[in-house]
Coordinates of C-alpha atoms in Angstrom, one line a residue:
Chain A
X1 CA -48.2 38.5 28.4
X2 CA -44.8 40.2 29.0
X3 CA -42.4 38.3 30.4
X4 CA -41.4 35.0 29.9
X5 CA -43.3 32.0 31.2
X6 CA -41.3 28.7 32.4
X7 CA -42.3 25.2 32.0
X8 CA -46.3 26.7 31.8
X9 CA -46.0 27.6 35.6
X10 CA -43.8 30.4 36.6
X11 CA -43.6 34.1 35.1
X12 CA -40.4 35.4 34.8
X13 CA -40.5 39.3 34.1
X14 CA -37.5 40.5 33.6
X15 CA -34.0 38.5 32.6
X16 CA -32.4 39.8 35.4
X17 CA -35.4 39.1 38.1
X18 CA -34.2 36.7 40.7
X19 CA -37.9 35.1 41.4
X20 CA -40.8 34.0 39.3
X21 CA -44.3 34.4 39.8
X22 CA -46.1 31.1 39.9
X23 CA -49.4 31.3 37.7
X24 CA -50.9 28.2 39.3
X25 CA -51.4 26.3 42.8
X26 CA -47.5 24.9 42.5
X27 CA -46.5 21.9 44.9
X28 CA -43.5 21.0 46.8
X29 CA -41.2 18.8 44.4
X30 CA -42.3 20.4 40.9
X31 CA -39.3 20.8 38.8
X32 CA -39.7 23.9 36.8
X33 CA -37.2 23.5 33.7
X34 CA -36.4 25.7 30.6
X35 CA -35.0 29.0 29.1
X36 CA -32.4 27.7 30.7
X37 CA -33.1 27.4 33.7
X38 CA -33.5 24.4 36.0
X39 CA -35.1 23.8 39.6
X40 CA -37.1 22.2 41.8
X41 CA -39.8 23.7 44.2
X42 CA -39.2 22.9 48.0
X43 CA -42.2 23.7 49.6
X44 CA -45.7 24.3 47.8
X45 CA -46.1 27.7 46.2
X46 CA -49.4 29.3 45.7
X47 CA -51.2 31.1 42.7
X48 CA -49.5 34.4 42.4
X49 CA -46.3 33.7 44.7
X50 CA -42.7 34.0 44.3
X51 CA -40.4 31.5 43.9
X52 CA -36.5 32.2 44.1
X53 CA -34.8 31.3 40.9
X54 CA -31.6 31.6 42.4
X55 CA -30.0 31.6 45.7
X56 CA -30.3 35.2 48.0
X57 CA -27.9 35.5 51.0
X58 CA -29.7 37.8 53.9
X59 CA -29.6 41.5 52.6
X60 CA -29.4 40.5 49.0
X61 CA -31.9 42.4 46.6
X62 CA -35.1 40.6 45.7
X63 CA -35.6 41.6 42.2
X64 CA -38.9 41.2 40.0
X65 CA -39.9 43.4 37.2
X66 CA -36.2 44.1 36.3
X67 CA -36.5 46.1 39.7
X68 CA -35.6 45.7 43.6
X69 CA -39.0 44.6 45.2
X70 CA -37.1 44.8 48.4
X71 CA -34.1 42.5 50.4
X72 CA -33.7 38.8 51.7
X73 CA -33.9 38.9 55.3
X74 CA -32.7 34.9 55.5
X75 CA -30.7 33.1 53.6
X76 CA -33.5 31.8 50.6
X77 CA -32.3 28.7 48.1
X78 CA -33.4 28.3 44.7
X79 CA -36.8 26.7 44.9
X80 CA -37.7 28.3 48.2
X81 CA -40.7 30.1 48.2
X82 CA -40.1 33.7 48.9
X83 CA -42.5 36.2 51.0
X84 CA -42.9 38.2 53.9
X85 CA -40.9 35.6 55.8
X86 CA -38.1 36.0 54.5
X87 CA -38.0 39.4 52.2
X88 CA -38.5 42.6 53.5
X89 CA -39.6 46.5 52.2
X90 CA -36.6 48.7 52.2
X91 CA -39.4 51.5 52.1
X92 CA -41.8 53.3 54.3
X93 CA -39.7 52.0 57.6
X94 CA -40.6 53.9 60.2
X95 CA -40.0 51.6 62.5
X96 CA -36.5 51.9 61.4
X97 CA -35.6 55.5 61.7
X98 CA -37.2 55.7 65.4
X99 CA -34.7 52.8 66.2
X100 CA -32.1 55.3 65.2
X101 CA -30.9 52.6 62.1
X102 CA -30.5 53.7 58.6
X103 CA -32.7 53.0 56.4
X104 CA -31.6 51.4 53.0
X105 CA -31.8 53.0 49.8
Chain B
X1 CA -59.2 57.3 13.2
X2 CA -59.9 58.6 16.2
X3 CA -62.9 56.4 18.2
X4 CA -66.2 58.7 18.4
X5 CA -69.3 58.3 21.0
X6 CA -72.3 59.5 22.0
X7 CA -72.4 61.9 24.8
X8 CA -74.2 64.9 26.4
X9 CA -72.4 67.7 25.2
X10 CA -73.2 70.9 28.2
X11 CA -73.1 74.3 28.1
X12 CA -69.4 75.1 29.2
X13 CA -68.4 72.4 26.0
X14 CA -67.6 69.5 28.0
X15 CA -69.2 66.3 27.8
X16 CA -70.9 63.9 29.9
X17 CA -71.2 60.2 29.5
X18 CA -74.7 60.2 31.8
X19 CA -77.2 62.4 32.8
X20 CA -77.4 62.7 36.7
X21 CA -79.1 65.0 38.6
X22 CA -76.7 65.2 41.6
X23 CA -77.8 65.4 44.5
X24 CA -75.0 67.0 47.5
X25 CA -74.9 67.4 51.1
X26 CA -72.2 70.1 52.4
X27 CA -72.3 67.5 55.7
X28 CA -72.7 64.6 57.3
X29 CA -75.7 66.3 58.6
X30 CA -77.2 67.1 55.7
X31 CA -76.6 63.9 54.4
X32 CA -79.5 61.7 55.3
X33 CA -81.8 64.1 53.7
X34 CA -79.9 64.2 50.5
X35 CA -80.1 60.7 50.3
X36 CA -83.4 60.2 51.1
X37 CA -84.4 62.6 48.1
X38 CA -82.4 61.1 45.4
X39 CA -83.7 57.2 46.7
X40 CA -87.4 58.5 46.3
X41 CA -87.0 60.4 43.0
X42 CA -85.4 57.4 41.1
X43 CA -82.3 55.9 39.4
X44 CA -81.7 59.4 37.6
X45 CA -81.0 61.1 41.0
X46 CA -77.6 60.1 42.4
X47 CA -77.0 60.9 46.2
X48 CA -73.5 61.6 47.5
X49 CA -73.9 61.7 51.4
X50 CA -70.3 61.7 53.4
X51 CA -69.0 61.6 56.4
X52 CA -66.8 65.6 56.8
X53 CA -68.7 67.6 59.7
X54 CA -70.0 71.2 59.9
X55 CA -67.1 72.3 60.7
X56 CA -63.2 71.8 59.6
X57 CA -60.4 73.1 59.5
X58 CA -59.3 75.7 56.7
X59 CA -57.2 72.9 54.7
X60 CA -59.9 70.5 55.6
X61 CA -62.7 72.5 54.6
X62 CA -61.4 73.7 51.4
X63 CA -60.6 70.3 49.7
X64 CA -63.9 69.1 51.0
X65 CA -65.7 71.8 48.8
X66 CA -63.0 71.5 46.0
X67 CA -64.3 67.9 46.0
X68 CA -68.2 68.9 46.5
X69 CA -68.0 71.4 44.3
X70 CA -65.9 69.3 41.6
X71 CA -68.7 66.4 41.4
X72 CA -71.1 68.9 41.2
X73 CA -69.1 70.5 37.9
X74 CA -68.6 67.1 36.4
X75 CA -70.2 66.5 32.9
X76 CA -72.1 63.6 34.2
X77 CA -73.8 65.2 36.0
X78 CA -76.6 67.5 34.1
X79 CA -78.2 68.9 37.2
X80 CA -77.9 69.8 41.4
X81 CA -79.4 70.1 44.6
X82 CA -77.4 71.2 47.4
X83 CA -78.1 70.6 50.5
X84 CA -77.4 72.3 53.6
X85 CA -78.4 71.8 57.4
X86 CA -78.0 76.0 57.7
X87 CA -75.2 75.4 60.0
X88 CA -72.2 74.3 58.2
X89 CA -69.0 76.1 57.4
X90 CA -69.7 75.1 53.9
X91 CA -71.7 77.9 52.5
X92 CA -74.6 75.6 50.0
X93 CA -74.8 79.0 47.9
X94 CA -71.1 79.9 47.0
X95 CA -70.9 75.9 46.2
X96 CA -74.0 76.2 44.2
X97 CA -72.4 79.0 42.5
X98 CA -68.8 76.8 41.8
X99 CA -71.1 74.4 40.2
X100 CA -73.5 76.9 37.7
X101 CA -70.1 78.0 35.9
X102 CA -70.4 75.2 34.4
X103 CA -74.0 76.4 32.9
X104 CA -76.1 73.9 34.2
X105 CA -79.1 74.2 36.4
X106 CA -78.2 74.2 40.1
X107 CA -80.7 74.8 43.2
X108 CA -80.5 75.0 47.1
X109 CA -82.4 73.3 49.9
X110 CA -81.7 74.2 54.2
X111 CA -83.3 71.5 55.5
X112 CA -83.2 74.5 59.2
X113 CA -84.9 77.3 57.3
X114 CA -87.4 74.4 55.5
X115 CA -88.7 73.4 58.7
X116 CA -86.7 70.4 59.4
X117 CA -86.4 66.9 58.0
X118 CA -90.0 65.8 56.8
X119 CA -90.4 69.7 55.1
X120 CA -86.9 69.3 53.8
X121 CA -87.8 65.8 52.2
X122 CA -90.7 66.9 50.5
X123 CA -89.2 70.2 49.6
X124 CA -86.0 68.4 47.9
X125 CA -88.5 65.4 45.7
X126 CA -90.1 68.9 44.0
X127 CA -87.2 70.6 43.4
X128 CA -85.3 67.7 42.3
X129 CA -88.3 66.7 39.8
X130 CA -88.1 70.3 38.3
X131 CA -84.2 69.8 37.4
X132 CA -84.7 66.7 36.2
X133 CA -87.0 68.0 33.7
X134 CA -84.2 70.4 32.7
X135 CA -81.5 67.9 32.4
X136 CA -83.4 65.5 30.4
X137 CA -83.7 68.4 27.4
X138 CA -80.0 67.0 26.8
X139 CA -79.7 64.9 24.2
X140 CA -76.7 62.4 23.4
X141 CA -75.0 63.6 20.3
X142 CA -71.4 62.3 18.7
X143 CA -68.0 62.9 20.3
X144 CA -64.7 62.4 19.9
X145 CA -62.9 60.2 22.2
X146 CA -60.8 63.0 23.4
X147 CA -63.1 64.6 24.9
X148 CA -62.8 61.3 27.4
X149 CA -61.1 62.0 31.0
X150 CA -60.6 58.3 31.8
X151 CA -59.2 57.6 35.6
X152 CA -57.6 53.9 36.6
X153 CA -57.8 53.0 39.8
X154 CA -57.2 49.6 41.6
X155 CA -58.2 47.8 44.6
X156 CA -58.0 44.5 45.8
X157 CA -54.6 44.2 44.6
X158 CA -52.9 40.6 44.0
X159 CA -50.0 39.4 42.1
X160 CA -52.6 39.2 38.5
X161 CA -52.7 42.8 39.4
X162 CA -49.2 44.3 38.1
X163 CA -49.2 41.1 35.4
X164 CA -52.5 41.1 33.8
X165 CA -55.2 43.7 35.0
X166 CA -53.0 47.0 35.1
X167 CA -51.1 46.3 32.2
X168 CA -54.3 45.9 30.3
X169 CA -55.8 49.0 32.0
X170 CA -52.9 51.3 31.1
X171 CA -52.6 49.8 27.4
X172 CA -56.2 51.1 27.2
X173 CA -54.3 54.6 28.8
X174 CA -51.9 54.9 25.9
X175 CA -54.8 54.6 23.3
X176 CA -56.9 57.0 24.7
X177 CA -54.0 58.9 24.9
X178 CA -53.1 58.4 21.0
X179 CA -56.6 59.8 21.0
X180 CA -56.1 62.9 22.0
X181 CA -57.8 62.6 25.5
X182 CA -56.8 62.5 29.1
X183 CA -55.9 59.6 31.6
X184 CA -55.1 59.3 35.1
X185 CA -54.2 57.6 37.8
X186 CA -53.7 58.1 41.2
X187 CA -52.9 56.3 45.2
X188 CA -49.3 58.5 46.0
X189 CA -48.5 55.7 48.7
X190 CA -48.7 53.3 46.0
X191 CA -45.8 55.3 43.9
X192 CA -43.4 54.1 46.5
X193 CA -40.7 52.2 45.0
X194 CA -41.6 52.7 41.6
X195 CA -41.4 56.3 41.4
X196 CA -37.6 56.5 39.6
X197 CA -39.6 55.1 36.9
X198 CA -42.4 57.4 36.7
X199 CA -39.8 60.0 37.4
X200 CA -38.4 59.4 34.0
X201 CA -41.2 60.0 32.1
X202 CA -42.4 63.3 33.5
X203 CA -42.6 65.9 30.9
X204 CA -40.6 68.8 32.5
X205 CA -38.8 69.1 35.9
X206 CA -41.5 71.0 37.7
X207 CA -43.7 68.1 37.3
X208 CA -40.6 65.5 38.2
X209 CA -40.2 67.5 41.4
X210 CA -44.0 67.7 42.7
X211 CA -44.0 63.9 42.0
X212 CA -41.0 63.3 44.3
X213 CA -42.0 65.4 46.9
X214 CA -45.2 64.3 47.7
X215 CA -43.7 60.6 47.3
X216 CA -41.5 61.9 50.3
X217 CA -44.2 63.3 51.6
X218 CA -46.6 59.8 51.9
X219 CA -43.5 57.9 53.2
X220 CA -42.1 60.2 55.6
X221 CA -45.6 60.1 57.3
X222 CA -44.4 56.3 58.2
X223 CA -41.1 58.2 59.3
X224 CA -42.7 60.9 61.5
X225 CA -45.6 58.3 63.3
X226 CA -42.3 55.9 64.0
X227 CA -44.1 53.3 62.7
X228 CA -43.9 51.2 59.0
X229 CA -46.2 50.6 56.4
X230 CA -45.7 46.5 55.8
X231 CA -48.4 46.1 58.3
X232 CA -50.5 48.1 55.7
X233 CA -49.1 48.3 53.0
X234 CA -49.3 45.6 51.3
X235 CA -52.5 44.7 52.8
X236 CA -53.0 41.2 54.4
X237 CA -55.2 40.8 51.3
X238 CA -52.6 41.7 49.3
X239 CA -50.1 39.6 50.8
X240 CA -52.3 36.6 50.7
X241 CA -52.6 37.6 47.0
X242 CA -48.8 37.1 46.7
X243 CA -47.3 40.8 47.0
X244 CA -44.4 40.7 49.6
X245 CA -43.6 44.5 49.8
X246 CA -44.8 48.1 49.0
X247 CA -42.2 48.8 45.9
X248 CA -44.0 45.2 44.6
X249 CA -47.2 46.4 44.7
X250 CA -46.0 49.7 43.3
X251 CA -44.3 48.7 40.8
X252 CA -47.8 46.4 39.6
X253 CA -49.5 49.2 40.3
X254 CA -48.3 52.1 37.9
X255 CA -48.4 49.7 34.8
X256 CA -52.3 50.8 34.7
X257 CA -51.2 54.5 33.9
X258 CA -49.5 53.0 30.6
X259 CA -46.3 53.8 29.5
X260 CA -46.9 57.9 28.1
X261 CA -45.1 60.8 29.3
X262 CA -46.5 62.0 32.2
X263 CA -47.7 65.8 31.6
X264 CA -49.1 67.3 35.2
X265 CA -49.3 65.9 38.5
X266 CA -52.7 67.3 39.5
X267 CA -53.7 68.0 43.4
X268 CA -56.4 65.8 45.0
X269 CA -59.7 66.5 43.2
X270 CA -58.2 69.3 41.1
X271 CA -60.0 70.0 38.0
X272 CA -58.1 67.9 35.2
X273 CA -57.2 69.3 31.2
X274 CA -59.5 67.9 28.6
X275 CA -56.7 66.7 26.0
X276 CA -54.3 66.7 28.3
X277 CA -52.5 63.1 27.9
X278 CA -51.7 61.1 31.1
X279 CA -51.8 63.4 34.1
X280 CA -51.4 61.5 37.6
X281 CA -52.9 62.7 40.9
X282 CA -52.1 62.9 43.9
X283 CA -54.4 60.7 46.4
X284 CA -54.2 58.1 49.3
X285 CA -54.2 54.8 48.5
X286 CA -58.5 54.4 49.9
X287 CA -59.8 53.6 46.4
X288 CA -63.0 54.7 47.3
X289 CA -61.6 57.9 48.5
X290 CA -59.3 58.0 45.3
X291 CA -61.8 57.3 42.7
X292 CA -64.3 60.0 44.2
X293 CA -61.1 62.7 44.1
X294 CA -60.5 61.8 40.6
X295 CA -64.3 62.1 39.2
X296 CA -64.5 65.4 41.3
X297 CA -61.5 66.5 38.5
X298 CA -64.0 65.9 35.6
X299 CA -63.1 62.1 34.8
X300 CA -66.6 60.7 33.2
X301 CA -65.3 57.1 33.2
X302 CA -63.0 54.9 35.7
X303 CA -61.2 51.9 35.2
X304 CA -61.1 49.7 38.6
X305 CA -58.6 46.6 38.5
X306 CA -58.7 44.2 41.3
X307 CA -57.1 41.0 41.5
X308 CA -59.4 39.7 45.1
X309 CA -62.7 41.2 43.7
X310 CA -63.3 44.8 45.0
X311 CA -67.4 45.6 44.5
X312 CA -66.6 49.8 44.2
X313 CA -68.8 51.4 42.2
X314 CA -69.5 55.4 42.2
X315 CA -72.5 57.7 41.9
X316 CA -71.0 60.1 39.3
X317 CA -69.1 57.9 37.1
X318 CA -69.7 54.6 35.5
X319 CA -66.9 51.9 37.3
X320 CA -65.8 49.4 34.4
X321 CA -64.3 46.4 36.5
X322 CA -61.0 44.7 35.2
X323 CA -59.6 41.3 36.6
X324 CA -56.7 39.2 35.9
X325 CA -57.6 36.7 38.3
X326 CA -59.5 33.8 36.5
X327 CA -61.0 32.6 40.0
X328 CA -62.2 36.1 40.7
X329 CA -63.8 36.2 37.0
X330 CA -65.5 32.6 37.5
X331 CA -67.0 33.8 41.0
X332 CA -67.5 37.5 40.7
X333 CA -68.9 37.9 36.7
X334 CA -71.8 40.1 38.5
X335 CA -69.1 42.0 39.7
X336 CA -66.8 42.5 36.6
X337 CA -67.1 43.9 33.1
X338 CA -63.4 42.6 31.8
X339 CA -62.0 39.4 32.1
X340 CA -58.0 40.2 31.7
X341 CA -57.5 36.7 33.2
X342 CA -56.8 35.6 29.6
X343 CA -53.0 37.2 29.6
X344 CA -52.4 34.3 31.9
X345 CA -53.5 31.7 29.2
X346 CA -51.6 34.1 26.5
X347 CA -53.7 36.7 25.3
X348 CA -51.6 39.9 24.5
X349 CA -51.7 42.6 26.7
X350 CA -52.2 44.5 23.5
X351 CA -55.5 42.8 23.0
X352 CA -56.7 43.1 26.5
X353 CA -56.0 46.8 26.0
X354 CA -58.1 47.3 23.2
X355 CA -61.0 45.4 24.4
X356 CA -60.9 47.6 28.1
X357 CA -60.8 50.5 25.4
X358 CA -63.8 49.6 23.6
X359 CA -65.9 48.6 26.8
X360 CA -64.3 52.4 27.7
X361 CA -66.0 54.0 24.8
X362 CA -69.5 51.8 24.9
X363 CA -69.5 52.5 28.7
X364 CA -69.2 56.3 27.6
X365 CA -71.9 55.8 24.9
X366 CA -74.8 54.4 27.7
X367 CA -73.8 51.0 28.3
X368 CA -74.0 50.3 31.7
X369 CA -71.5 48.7 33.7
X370 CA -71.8 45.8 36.7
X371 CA -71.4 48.3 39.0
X372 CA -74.0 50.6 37.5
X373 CA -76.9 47.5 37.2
X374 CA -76.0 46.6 41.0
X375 CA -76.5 50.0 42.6
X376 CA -73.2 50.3 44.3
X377 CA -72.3 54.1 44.7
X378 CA -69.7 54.3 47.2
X379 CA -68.8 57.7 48.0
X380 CA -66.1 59.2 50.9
X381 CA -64.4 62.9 50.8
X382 CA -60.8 62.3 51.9
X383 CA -60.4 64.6 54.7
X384 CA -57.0 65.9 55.2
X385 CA -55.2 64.5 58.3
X386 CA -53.9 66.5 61.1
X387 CA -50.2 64.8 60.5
X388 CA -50.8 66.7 56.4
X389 CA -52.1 70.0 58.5
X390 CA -48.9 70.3 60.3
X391 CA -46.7 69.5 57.2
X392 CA -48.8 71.9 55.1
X393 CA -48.2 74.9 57.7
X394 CA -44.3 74.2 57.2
X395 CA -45.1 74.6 53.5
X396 CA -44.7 71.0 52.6
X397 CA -47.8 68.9 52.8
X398 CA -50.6 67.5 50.8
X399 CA -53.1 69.5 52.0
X400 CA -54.3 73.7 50.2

């Protein structure tokens, strides 16, 4: 597989991603150690979710792939679970430009 | 070397991987009858009954025809029937005619100048019986591989998707392309956020700029309706599969073109080059719709990743299915032909590849894929919206 896989449970695709992918039913408390890296999970993280490898202040770029999947709309720490609750699409807003805001590149 | 299979070679030199008699409806209204004939003649007749009306508009119309006309042309396909009401804007003979360039038989039926429905019926089984015993003077005889118009497609995207399935998918891409053949892939909406990368790899600027624009195009639909696309794009399907956002998906989703150059970006259901190396289209991101546009361009085999377990199949082309979600292989196998599940556990992509290749070239020697054994044949014409008309009168939209 491409990528590199953590402790047999997360994918990390890129060096320069900020989240993993988890590649099995994950629960809250699992430490995920190696390639130097080091964390816990704090919350359960499903089959095919991300978890934030490091910490993402609102705004910051989510990045998986070696490339923005889209920004951190609350502040996410490493081990959080990271989805549509707190990382948004930069693209395709609409809703955006009829509010009259800009929408990020 | 490069890979050889069996294949019914037709008079204009393409060839087909099976040996339909196609059976096509210019209308919705036509459509019942269509499919009533193919349903009574047997497997060998394939019905493609849709949903466009009698009447459309000009843009409308015309990609509705490209696309009738375009599955009649295919190489699959070794024999039509057209089918007309009698009232449709669609004329059945000039469509009849699109299709005989090809050099294969092609008849008529009005089901209005037949004498209605039960006339009609009976009318279509004899005439249908008669080019079946034309079509089935073709024999399958060898071919090379690059003779192979192969189109990926996905649906019932989750995170396995962009990690296990598409990767595979487009690794099978690059060797068809080493072949010689051509690939493609399509779902514009689903180039958002990843298109700087495909933008990279287009072979001259012309292409680079069609690309962008229609790109623009898709997301500035979102723009102009006021609304965004993270209600539907990702799906809640595909959010529950993991994907958070559209460049996500996107980003997944382009890994099943491979990694070639990119050499045309071909208009929805516009005829694709034999030999030509990966050539994307554009299309909306309905699969159904999107397969259908592709094997109206001449693709003879598709490639279908899903992560949830999509069932699409098609009429014309055989659908080889391609998971990398090991629950959806354990529950669906009736479903799926290739279990890329196994990149998870450490299989190389590389591998994966070559086995969606060679279940590529058995599929285009007369295997017969899950789809294929279950009967599923979905078919749609994507009808160009009235948002695209408006764009396409101020010279910039998706629809000619």
């Amino acid at each position: 597989m491409k990528g590199v896989v953590l402790d047999d449970v997360a994918l990390l695709m890129a060096e320069s991603d900020t989240v993993a992918t988890a590649i099995d039913d994950l629960d809250d408390g699992r430490r995920i150690a190696g390639e130097g890296r080091d964390l816990s999970l704090s919350e359960d993280v499903p089959f095919g979710h991300k978890i934030a490898l490091v910490a993402h202040d609102p705004g910051d770029e989510v990045r998986k792939y070696g490339e923005v999947i889209g920004r951190a709309t609350d502040p996410i720490a490493p081990g959080e679970w990271v989805h549509t609750h707190n990382c948004e699409s930069t693209r395709g807003r609409g809703d955006l430009a009829a509010a009259g805001e800009e929408v990020a590149e | 070397m490069v890979k050889t299979f069996e294949g019914y070679r037709r008079a204009n030199g393409r060839v087909g991987v099976r040996n339909h008699v196609a059976v096509v409806p210019t209308s919705v209204a036509a459509s019942s009858v269509a499919r009533g004939v193919a349903d009574e003649a047997g497997a060998w007749a394939k019905a493609t009954p849709h949903q466009m009306g009698t009447t459309q508009p000009d843009a409308t119309r015309e990609q509705t025809a490209r696309v009738l006309a375009g599955i009649g042309r295919n190489p699959n396909v070794g024999a039509a029937l057209v089918v007309e009401l009698g009232t449709e804007d669609i004329d059945a003979e000039s469509l009849a005619d699109r299709i005989a360039e090809t050099g294969k038989a092609v008849e008529t039926l009005s089901i209005r100048e037949t004498g209605g429905t039960r006339a009609a019926l009976a009318r279509g089984r004899e005439i249908v019986a008669g080019l079946n015993d034309e079509a089935r003077e073709a024999r399958r005889e060898g071919a090379d591989a690059s003779e192979l118009i192969f189109a990926a497609e996905c649906g019932g995207s989750d995170a396995t998707s962009g990690i296990a399935a598409n990767p595979a998918v487009g690794n099978a891409c690059d060797r068809l392309v080493a072949d010689g053949g051509t690939a493609s892939f399509s779902e514009t909406p689903e180039f958002i956020g990843a298109e700087h990368i495909l933008a990279e790899r287009c072979a001259d600027d012309d292409v680079r700029e069609r690309l962008l624009e229609r790109v623009a195009d898709r997301e500035g639909m979102a723009d102009m309706m006021g609304v965004d696309l993270r209600g539907a794009q990702p799906t809640p399907g595909n959010q529950e599969g993991g994907l958070t956002t559209i460049e996500e998906k996107s980003l997944g989703a382009i890994a099943k073109g491979g990694t070639t150059p990119i050499e045309g970006f071909a208009e929805f259901a516009e005829e694709l080059p034999v030999g030509g190396g990966l050539v994307p289209m554009d299309t909306p991101g309905y699969d159904v719709e999107s397969v259908v546009g592709k094997v109206a361009a001449g693709a003879q085999v598709v490639a279908f990743t899903t992560g949830r377990g999509s069932t699409t199949g098609n009429p014309i082309a055989p659908v080889i299915k391609v998971t990398g979600n090991p629950k959806t292989w354990d529950r669906m196998a009736n479903n799926m032909d290739v279990n890329a599940s196994t990149v998870i556990d450490g299989e190389s992509i590389e591998s994966v590849g070559e086995r969606v290749y060679e279940t590529l070239l058995a599929v285009a020697g007369g295997e017969r894929t899950e789809a294929e054994r279950r009967g599923l044949e979905e078919f749609a014409v994507n009808e160009v919206q009235p948002q695209e008309l408006r764009g396409a009168s101020a010279g910039a939209g998706a629809g000619r």
